[in-house]
XYZ file of C-alpha atoms in Angstrom:
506
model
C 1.577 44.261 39.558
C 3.030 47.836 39.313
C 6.583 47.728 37.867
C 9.042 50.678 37.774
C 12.362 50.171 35.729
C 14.335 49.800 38.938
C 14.680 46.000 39.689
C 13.496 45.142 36.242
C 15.021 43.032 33.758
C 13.684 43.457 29.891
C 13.985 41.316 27.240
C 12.958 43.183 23.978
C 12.301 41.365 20.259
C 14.579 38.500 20.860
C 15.347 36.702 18.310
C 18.043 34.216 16.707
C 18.210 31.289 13.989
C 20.690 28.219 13.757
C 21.522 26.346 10.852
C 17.907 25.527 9.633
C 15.506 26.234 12.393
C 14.698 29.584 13.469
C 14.646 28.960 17.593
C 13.304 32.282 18.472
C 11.259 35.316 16.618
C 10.947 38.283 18.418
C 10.228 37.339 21.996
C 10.025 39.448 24.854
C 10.525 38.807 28.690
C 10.248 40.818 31.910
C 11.304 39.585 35.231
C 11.158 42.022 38.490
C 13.464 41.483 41.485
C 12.329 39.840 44.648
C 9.509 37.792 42.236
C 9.544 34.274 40.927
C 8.720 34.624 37.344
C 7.510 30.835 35.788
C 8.787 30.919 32.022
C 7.099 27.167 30.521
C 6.356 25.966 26.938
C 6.311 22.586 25.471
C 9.396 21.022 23.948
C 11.513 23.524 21.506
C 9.027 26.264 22.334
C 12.138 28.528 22.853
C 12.371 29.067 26.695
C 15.665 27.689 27.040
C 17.193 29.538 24.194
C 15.734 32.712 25.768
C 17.450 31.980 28.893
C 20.470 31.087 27.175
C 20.749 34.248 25.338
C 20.581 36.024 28.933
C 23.070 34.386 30.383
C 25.504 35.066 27.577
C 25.645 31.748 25.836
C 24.301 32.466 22.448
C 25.546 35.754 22.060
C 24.119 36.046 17.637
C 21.048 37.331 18.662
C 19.250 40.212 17.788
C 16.823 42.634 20.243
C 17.750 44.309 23.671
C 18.243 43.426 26.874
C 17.274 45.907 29.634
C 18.383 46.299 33.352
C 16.975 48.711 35.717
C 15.958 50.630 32.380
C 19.456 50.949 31.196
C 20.543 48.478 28.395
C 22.549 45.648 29.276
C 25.227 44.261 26.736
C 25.527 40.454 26.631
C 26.858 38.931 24.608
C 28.947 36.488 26.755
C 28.767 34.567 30.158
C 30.944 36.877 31.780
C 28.680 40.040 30.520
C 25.478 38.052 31.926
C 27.384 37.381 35.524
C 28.571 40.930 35.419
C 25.397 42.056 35.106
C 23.980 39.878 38.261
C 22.379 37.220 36.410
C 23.638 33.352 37.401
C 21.935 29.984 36.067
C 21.345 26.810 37.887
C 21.397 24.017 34.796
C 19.315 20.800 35.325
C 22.132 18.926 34.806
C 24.349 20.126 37.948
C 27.355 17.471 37.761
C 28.258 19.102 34.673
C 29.014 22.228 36.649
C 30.831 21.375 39.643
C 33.719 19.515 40.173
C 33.238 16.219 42.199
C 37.173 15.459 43.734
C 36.893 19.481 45.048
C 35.279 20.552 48.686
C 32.111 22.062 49.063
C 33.802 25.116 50.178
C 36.327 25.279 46.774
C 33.275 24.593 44.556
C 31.380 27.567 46.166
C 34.473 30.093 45.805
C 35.029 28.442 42.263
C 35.600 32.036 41.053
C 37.833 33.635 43.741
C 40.096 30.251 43.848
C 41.102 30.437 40.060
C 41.530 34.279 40.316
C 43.695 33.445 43.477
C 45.508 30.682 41.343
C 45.575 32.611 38.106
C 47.560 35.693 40.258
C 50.097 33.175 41.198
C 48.357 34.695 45.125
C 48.913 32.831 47.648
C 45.570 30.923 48.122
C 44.621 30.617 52.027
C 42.501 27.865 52.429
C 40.782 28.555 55.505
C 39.677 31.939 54.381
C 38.147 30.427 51.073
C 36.039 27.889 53.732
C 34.992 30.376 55.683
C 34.011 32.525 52.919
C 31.712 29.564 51.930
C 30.307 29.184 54.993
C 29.336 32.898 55.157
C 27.461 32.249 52.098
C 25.905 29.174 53.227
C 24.988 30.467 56.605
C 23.528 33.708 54.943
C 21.507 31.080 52.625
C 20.513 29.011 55.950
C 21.875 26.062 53.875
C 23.760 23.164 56.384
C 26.674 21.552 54.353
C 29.615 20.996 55.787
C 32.326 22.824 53.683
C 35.926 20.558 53.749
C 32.456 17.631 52.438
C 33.584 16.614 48.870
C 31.020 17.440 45.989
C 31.190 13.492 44.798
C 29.279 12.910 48.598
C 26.593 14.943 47.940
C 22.591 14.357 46.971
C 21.882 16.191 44.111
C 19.641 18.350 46.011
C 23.144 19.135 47.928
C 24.987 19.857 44.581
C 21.950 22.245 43.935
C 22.213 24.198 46.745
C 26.046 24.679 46.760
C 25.442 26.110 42.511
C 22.599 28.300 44.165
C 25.428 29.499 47.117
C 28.047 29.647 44.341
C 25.802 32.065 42.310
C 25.343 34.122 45.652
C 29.094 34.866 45.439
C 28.485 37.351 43.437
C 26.152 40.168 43.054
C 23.212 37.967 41.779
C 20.423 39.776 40.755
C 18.409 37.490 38.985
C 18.750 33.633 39.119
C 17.691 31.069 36.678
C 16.846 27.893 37.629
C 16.264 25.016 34.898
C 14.411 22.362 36.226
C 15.542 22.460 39.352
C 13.069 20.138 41.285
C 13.334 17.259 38.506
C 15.250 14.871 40.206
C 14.463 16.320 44.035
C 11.922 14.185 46.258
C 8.805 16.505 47.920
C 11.088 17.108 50.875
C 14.507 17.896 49.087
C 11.447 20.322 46.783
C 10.191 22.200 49.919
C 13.455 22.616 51.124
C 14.401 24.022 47.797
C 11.269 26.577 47.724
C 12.408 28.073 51.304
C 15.508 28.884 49.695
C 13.639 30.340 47.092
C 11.589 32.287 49.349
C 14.438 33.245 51.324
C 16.390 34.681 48.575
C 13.134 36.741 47.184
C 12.878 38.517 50.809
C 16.590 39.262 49.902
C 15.387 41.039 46.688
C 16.778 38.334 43.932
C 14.777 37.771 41.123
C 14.083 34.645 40.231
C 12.931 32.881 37.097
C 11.884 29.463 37.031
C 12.175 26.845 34.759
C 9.474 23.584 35.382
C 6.924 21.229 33.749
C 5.641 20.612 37.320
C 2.723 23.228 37.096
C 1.294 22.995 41.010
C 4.672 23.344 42.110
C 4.628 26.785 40.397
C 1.410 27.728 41.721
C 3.302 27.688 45.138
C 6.425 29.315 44.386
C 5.716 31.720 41.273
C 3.833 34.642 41.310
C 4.449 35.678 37.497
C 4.198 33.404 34.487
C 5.445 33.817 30.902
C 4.266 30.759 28.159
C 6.379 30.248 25.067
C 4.764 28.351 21.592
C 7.305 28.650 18.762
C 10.016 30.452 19.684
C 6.926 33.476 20.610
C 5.569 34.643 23.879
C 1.568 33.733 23.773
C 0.872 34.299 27.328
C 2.033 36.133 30.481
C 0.306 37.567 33.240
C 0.248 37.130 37.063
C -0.609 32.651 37.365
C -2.953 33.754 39.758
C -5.052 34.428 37.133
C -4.896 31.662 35.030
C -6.377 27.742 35.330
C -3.347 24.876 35.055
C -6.022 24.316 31.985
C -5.462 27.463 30.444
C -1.806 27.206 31.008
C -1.552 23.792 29.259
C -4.130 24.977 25.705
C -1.377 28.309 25.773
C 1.823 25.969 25.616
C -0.014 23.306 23.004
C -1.837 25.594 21.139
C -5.147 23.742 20.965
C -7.648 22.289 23.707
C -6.453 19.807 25.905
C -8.162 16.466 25.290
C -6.748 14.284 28.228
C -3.036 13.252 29.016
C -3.673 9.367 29.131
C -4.122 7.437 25.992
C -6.986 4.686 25.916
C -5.910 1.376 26.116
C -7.961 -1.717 25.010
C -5.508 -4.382 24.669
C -5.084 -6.911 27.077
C -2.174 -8.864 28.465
C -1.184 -12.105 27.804
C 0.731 -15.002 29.492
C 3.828 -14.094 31.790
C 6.633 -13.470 29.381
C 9.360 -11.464 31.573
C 10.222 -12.766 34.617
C 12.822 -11.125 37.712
C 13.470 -12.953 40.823
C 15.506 -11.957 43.935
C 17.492 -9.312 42.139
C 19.795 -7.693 44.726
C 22.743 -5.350 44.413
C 24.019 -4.834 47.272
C 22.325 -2.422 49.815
C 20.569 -0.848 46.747
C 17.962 -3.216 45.326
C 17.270 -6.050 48.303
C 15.566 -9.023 46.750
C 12.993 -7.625 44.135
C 11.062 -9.884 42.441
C 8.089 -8.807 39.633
C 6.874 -10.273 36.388
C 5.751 -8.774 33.083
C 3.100 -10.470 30.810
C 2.970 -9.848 27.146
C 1.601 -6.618 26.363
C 1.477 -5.257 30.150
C 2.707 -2.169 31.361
C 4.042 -2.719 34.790
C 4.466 0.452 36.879
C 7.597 0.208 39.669
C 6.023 3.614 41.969
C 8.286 4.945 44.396
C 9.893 7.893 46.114
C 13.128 9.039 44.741
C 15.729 7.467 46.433
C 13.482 3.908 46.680
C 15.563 1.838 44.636
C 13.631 2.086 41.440
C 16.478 3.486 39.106
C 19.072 1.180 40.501
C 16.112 -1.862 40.168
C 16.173 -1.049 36.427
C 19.567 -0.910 35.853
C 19.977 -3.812 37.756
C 17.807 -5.973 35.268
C 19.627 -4.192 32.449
C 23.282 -5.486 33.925
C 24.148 -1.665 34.250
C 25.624 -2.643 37.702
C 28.543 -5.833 38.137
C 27.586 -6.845 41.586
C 23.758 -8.294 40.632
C 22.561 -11.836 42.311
C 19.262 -12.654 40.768
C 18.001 -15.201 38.011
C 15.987 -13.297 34.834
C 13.605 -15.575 32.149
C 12.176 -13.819 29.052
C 9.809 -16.327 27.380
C 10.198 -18.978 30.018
C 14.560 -19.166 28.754
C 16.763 -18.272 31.766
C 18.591 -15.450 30.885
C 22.593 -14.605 31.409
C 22.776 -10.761 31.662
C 26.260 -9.663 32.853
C 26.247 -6.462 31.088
C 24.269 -4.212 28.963
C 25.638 -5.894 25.956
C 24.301 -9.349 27.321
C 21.073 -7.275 27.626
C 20.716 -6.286 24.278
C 21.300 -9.574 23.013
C 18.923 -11.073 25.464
C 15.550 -8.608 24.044
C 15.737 -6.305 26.519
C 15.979 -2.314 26.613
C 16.422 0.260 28.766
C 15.474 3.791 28.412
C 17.543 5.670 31.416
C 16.984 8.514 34.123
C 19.600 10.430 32.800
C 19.331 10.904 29.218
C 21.961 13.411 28.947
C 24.709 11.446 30.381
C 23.406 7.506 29.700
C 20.696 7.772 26.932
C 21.981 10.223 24.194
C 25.562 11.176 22.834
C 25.061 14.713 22.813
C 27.827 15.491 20.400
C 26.597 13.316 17.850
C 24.017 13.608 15.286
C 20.536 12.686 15.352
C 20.949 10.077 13.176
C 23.744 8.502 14.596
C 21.989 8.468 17.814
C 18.871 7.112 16.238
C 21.102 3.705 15.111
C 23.618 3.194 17.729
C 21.960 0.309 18.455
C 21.078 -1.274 15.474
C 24.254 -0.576 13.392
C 24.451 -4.359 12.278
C 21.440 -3.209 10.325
C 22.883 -0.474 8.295
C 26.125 -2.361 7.293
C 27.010 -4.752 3.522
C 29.296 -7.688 4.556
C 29.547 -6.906 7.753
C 31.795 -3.964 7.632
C 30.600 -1.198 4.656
C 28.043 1.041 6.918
C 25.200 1.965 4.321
C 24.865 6.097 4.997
C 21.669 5.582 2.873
C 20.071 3.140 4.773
C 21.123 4.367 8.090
C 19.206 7.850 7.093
C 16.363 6.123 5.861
C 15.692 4.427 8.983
C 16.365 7.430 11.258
C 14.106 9.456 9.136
C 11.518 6.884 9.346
C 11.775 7.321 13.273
C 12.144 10.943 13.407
C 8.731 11.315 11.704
C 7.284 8.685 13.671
C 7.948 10.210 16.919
C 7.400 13.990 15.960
C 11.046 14.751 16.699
C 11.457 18.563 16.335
C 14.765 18.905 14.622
C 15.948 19.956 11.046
C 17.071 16.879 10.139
C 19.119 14.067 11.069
C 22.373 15.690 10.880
C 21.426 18.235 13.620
C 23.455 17.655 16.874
C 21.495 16.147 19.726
C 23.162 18.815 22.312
C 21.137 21.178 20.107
C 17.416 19.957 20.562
C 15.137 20.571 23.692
C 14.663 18.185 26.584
C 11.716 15.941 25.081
C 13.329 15.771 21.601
C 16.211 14.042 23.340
C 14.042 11.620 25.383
C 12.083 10.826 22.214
C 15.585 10.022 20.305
C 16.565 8.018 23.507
C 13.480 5.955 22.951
C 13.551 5.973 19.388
C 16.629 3.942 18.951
C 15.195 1.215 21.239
C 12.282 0.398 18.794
C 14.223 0.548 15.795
C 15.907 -2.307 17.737
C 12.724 -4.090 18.290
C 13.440 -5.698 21.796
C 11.140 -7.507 23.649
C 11.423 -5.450 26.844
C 11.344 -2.523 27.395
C 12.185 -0.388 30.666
C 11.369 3.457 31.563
C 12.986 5.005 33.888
C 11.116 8.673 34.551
C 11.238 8.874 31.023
C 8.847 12.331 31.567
C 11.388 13.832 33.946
C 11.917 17.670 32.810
C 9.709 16.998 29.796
C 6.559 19.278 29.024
C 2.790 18.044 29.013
C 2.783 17.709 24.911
C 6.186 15.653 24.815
C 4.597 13.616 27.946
C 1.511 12.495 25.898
C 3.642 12.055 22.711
C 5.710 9.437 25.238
C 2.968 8.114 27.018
C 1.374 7.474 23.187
C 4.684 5.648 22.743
C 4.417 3.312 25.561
C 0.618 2.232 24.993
C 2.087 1.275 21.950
C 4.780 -1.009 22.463
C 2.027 -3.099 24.933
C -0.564 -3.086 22.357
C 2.341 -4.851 19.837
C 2.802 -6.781 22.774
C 5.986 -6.028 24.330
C 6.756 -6.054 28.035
C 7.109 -2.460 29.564
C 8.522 -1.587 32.954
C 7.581 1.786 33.325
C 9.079 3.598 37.003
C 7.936 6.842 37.853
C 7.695 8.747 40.870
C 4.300 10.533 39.459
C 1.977 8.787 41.380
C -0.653 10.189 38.434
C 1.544 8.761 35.855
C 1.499 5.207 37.350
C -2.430 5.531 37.775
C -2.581 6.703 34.005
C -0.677 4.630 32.421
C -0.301 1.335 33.575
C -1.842 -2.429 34.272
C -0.076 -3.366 37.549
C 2.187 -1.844 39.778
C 4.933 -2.496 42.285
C 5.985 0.079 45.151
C 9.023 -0.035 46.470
C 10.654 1.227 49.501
C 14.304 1.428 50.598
C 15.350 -1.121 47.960
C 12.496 -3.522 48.461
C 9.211 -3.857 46.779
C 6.393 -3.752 49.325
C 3.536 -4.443 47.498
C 1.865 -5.375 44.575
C -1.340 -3.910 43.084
C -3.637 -3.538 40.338
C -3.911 -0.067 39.016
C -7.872 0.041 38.369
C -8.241 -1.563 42.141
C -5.739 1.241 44.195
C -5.418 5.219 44.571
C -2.661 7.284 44.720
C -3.069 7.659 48.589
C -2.715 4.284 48.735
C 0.786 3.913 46.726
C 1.866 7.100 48.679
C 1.229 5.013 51.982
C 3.596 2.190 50.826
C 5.696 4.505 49.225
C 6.545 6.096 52.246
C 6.790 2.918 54.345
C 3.526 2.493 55.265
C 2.009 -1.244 55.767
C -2.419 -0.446 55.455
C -2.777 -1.762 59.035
């Protein structure tokens, strides 16, 4: 690829250090406009500190920033958006807001400008100002449609139109398919297309690696805060890519299981709620992990939070051990030996704000405490530093903030606080969503080893390869039902894609 400095963004010895860690030393980037640029490394490798230091949020740094060969101060989010550059975060309820229109979300900017000048704000020309966008975007979404209707792949697609508002130059997207199904992802990747014929850089964010075989044509592979790698990802295996991000050869994703299950310890029958989950039954044996496949959208997440009494309108009986259950809350589910690891970690799984530590014990406080009230600070580190090591948690210690670690770190704390509570069973839901191929097999590792002490796992997933990987059994579901029920060594992923997608083998 021949690059001149027009259209070109440089990133030159980046580096910065937090209390204890040192997140990035001397890292350099390039990113040319009207190319998708794939920037991947495992957990803590330093891609999303990179990205954050572009688009003004860490602004301590030290190094250059480039644009069109002329060097670009930020140091703040306005500098970044002032400079053309916009981010799409993973987590895209944080940045709208749900009770405002499509079309007020979009002009976000212009409306608090508007509001700020004490200007009269005209409301029809802020909708059809949105619609302009949208329209120029070939995006369909109505714009008087409140946020709080939307599918997230919606809510993506008005951020990507809000960025458009502006000059955007170069757009970051961070994990943007993670929660999308194949056809929210394809419609995503003609947007993508559409905005690279428009001459917008783009620089994306995944752990999904054929997905950026089709929409990438530049790749850049972090390890330590370092660049390793980078090159045009035509020219490099998904094998390659993978030994670059981990450092060493790759030996297989899957651990090897030789345990096997016991009698039928965890039982669900006719669990409904409402038009979401329509009379699933399933059963867990001791030491069995169950797979629950589906597309997004099937039912699976509400399924699981259905057995965890995360939702108040569930009909269904529960047994654990042969004992009828009463689970009327997650509290009742705690109680009863069960545990749920959730979709959204971020918003259900972790409290950000707090510390590792604290997040680590949540749920085994009782633990920590002398006469029922005097919380034991020793003992409560003791035991979180106990996990931290035992899960390979990248942090500096236990009084770091959770906000502050990567994606996998924070799934690995999610789950870590569930077997310091020792429950009986245990239920994943896409607990490898936006998580990198070493934090996968660390969590995979995890889960083979909860059935071989065995525990009951309920392990959803819509990775088809996961499901075959990983587990003994599997149920499919489909619009809130489960369709079938296989054995994972005796099925192929064509043929949970057929039920998956409503399919019935005749």
């Amino acid at each position: 690829m021949t690059q001149t400095a027009a259209g070109l963004l440089e990133m030159r010895g980046i580096s910065i250090a937090f209390p204890g860690v040192q997140a990035l030393g001397g890292a350099d980037f390039t990113a040319a406009a009207g190319r998708a640029h794939a920037l991947i490394g495992a957990n803590g490798a330093g891609k999303s500190t990179l990205m954050k230091v572009l688009a003004g949020a860490y602004g301590h740094y030290t190094g250059s920033i480039r644009i069109d060969g002329r060097e670009a101060k930020i140091r703040t989010p306005r500098d970044a958006k002032a400079h053309g550059i916009q981010v799409v975060y993973q987590e895209v309820d944080t940045a709208l807001v749900p009770n405002l229109s499509v079309g007020e979300n979009i002009m976000m900017e212009k409306l608090v400008h508007e509001m700020k000048g004490r200007h009269r704000v005209r409301w029809g020309d802020i909708h059809r100002a949105a619609q302009a966008v949208l329209g120029r975007l070939e995006v369909s979404i109505p714009t008087r449609k409140l946020v709080q209707e939307l599918s997230l792949a919606e809510k993506q697609m008005v951020l990507i139109a809000r960025a458009m508002t502006t000059a955007c130059r170069f757009l970051i997207l961070d994990e943007p398919t993670a929660p999308l199904s194949q056809a929210e992802t394809e419609r995503l990747f003609r947007l993508v297309r559409l905005l690279k014929s428009q001459g917008t850089g783009i620089i994306f964010i995944s752990h999904r690696l054929p997905e950026l075989y089709e929409i990438c044509e530049d790749i850049t592979i972090m390890r330590d805060g370092r660049v390793v790698a980078r090159g045009e990802i035509k020219d490099m295996t998904q094998q390659q890519i993978v030994e670059h991000m981990l450092g060493s050869k790759w030996e297989g994703q899957f651990p090897r299981r030789t345990n096997t299950p016991g009698e039928v310890m965890f039982e669900a029958k006719d669990i409904r709620d409402g038009d979401k989950v329509k009379g699933a039954s399933l059963f867990i044996r001791a030491g069995e992990i169950v797979g629950l496949a589906g597309l997004v959208g099937a039912g699976k997440t509400e399924l699981c939070r259905a057995l965890f009494g995360a939702s108040g309108q569930v009909a269904g009986e529960l047994k654990l051990g042969g004992r009828r259950l009463a689970v009327a809350s997650p509290h009742d589910a705690v109680r009863s030996g069960l545990a749920l690891v959730p979709e959204e970690r971020r918003r259900e799984g972790v409290f950000v704000e707090e510390t590792v530590t604290a997040n680590l014990t949540v749920a085994t406080l009782p633990q920590y405490t002398r006469l029922g009230a005097w919380l034991s600070a020793a003992r409560e580190r003791l035991a979180a530093g106990g996990m931290i090591a035992r899960l390979g948690v990248k942090t500096p210690d236990g009084s770091a903030r959770v906000a502050n670690l990567s994606g996998g770190n924070q799934q690995k704390i999610a789950i870590g606080k569930w077997l310091l509570a020792d429950a009986e069973v245990y239920i994943f839901d896409e607990p490898t969503k936006g998580v990198d191929v070493g934090a996968k097999r660390d969590i995979y590792e995890l889960v083979a080893g909860l059935a071989a002490r065995g525990k009951c796992v309920l392990y959803a997933s819509s990775e088809v390869p996961e499901i075959m990987g990983l587990t003994d059994r599997v149920y499919v579901m489909y619009d809130g039902r489960i369709v079938r029920e296989l054995e994972t060594d005796r099925t192929s992923e064509d043929e949970i894609m057929l039920y998956s997608t409503g399919g019935t083998g005749s």
